[in-house]
PDB file of C-alpha atoms and ligand atoms in Angstrom:
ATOM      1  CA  UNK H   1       3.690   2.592  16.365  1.00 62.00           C
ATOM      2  CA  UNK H   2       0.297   3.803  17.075  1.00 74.00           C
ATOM      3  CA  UNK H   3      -1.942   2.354  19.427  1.00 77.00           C
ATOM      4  CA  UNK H   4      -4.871   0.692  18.005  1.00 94.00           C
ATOM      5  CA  UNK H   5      -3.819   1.366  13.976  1.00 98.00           C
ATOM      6  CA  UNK H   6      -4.227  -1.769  12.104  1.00 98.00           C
ATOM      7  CA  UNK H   7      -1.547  -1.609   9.267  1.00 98.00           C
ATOM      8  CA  UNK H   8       1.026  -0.982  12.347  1.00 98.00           C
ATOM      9  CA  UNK H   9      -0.163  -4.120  13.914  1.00 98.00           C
ATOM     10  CA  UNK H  10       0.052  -6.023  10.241  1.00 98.00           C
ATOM     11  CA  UNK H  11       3.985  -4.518  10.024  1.00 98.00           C
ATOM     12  CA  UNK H  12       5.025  -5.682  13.480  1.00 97.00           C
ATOM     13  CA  UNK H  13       3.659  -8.741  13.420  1.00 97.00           C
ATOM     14  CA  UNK H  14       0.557  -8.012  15.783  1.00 97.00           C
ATOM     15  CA  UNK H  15      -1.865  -9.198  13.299  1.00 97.00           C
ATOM     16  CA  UNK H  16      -0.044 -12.005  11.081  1.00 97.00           C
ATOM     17  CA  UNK H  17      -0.514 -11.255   7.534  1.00 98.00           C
ATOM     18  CA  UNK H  18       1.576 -12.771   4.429  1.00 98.00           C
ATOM     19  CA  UNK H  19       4.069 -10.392   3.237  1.00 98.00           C
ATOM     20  CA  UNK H  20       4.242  -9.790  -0.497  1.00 98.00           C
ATOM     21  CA  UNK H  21       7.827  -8.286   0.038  1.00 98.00           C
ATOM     22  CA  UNK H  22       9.631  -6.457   2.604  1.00 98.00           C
ATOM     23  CA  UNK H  23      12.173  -3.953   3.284  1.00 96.00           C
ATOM     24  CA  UNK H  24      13.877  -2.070   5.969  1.00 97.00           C
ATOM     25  CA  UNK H  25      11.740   0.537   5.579  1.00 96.00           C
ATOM     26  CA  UNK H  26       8.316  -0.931   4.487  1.00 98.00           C
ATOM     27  CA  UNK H  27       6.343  -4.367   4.154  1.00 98.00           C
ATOM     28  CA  UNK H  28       3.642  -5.290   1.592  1.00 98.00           C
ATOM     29  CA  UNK H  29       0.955  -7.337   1.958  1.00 98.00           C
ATOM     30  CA  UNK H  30      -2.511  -8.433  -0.251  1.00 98.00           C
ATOM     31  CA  UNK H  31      -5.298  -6.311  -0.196  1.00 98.00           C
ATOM     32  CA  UNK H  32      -8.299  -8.085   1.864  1.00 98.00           C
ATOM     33  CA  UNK H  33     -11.060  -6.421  -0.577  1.00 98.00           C
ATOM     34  CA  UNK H  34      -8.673  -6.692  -3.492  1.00 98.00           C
ATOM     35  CA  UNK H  35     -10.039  -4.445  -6.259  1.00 98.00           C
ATOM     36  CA  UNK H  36      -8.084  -6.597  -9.351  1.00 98.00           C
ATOM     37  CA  UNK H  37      -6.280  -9.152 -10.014  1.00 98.00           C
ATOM     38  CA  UNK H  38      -3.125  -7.865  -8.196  1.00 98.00           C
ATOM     39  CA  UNK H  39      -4.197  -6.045  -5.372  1.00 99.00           C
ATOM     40  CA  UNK H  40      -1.046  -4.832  -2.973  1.00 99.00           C
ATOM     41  CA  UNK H  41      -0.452  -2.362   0.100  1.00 99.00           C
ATOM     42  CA  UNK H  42       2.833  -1.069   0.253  1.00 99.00           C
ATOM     43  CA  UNK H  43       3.115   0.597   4.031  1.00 98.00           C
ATOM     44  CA  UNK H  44       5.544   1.915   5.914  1.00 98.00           C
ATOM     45  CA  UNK H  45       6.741   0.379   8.947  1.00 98.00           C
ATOM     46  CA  UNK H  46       6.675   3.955  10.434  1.00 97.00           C
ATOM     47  CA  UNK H  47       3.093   5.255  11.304  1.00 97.00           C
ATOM     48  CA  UNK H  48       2.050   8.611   9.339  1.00 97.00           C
ATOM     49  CA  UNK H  49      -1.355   9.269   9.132  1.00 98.00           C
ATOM     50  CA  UNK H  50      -1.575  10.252   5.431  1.00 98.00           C
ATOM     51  CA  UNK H  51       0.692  11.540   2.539  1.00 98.00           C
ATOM     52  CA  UNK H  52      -0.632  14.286   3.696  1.00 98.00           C
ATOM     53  CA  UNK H  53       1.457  14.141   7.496  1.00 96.00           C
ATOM     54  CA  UNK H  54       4.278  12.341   5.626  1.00 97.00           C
ATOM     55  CA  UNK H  55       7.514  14.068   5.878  1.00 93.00           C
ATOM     56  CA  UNK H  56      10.017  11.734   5.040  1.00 96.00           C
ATOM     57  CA  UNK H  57      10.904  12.264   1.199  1.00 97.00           C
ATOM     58  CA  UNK H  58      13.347   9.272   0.880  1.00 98.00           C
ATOM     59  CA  UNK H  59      10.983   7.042   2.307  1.00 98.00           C
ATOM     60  CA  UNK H  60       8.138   8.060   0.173  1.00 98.00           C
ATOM     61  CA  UNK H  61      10.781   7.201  -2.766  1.00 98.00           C
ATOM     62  CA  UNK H  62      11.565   3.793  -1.031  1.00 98.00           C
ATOM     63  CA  UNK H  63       7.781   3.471  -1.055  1.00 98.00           C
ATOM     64  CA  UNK H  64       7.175   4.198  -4.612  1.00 98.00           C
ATOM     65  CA  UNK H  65      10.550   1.701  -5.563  1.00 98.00           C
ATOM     66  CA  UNK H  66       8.918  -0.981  -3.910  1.00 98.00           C
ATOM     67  CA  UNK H  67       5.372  -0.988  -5.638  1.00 98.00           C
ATOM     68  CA  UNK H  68       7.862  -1.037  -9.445  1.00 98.00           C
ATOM     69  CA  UNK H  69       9.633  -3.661  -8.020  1.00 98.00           C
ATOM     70  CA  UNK H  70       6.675  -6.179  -6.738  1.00 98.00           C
ATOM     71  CA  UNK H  71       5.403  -5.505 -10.194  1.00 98.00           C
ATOM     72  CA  UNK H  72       8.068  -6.517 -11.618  1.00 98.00           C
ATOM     73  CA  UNK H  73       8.331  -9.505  -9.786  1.00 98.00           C
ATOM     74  CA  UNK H  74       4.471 -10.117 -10.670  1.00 98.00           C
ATOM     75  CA  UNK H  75       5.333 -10.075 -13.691  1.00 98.00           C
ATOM     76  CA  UNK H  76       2.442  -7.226 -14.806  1.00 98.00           C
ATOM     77  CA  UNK H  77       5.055  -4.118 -16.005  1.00 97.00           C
ATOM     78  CA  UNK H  78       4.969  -4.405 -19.040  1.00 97.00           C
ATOM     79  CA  UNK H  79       1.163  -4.738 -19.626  1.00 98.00           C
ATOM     80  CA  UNK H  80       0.749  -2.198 -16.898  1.00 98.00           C
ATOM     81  CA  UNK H  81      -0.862  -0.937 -13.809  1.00 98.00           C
ATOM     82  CA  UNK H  82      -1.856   1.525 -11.315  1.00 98.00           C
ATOM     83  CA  UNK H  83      -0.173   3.218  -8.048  1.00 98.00           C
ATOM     84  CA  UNK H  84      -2.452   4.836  -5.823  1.00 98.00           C
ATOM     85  CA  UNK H  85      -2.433   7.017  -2.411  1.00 98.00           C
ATOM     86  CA  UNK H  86      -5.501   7.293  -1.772  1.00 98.00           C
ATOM     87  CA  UNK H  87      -5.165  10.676   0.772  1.00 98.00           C
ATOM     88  CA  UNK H  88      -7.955  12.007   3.014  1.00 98.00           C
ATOM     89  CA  UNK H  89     -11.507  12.314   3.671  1.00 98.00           C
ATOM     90  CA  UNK H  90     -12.307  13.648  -0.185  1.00 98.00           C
ATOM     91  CA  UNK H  91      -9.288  11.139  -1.577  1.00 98.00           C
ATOM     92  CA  UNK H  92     -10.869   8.055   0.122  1.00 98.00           C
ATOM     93  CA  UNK H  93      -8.836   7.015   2.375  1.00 98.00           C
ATOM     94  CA  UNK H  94     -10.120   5.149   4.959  1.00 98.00           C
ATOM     95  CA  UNK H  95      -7.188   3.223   7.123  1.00 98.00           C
ATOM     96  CA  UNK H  96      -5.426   6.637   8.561  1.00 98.00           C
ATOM     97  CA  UNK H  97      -1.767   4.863   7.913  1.00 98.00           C
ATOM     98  CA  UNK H  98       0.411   5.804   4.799  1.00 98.00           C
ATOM     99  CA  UNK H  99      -0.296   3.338   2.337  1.00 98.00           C
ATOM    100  CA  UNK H 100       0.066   2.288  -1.463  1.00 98.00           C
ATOM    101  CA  UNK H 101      -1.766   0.733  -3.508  1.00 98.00           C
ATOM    102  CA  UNK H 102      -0.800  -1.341  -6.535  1.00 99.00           C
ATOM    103  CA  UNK H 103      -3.503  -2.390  -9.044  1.00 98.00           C
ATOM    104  CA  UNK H 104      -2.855  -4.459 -11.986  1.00 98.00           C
ATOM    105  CA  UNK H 105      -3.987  -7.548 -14.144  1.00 98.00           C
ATOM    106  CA  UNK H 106      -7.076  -5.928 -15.627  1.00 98.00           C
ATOM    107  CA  UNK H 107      -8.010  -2.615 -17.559  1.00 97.00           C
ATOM    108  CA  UNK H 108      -7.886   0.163 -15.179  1.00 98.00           C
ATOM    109  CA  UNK H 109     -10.580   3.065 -15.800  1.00 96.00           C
ATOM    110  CA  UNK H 110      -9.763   6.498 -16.086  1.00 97.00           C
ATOM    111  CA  UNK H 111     -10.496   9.016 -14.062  1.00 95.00           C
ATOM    112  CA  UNK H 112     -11.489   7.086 -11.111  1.00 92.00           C
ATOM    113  CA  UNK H 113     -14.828   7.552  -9.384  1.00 85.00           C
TER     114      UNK H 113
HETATM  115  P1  5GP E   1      -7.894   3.119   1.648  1.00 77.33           P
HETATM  116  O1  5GP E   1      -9.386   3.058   1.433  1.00 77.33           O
HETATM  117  O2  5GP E   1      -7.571   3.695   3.014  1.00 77.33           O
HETATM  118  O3  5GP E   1      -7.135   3.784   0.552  1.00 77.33           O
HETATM  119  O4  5GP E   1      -7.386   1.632   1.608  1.00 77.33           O
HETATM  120  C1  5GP E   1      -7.432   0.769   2.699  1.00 77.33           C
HETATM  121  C2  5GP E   1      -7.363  -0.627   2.155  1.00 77.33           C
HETATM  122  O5  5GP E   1      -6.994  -1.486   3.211  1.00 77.33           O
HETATM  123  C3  5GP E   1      -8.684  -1.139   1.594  1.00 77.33           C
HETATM  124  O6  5GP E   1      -8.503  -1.493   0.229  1.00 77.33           O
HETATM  125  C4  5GP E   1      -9.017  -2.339   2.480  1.00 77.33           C
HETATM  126  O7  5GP E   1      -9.601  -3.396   1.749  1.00 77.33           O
HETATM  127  C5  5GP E   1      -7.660  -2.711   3.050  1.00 77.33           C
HETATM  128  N1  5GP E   1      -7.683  -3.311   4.375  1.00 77.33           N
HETATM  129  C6  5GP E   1      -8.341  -2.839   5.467  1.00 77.33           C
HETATM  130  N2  5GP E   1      -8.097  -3.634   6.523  1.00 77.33           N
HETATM  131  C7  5GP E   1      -7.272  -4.623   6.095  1.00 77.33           C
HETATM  132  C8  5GP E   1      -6.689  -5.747   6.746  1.00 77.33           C
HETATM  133  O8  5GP E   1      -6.860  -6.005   7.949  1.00 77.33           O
HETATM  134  N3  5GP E   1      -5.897  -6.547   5.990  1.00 77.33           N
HETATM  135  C9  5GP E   1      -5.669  -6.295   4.663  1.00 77.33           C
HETATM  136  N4  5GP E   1      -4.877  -7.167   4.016  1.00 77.33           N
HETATM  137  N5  5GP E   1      -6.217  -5.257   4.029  1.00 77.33           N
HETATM  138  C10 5GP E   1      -7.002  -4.416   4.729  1.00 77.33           C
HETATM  139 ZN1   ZN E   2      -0.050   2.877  11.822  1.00 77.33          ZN
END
């Protein structure tokens, strides 16, 4: 963990927060400034900073498996949505711990601003 990094606290259990799903390897949890409909983090329990400082490529794949599968189990696959790593100052990232989003249950524009 890293001192003082809010998504670590939120996957040990420092800051209580609803889990959407759970794994060994990563927890998910609403967005608090949820952007649609379905708004979802998917984090690692293991602190990287970025995509950018993640090494780990099975992880990232455990990651990536997780967001299909809560959509899935939200039921929005088939009309669709969006998976997002936001990465960096220019990408827009502003909590500095690995995270995914999933976005889903209205049109998504394209390209983002
Ligand atoms: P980023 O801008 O880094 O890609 O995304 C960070 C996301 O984390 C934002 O969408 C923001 O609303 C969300 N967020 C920040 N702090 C918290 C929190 O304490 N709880 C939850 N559930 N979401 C948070
Ligand atoms: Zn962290």
């Amino acid at each position: 963990m890293s001192q003082d990094c809010i998504f670590c606290k939120i996957a040990n259990g420092d800051i209580r927060t609803a889990f959407v799903a759970e794994n060994a390897d990563a927890v998910a949890f609403r967005d608090i400034n949820p952007r649609a409909p379905l708004h979802v983090l998917v984090i690692p329990r293991a602190h990287f900073d970025s995509l950018a400082s993640a090494t780990d490529n099975l992880l990232l794949g455990s990651l990536l498996g997780l967001a299909a599968q809560i959509a899935r189990d939200e039921g929005v696959d088939d009309a669709g949505y969006r998976v997002v790593i936001n990465t960096g100052a220019d990408g827009g990232q502003t909590v500095p711990h690995l995270h995914l989003h999933l976005l889903a249950g209205r049109h998504l524009d394209w390209p983002p601003g």
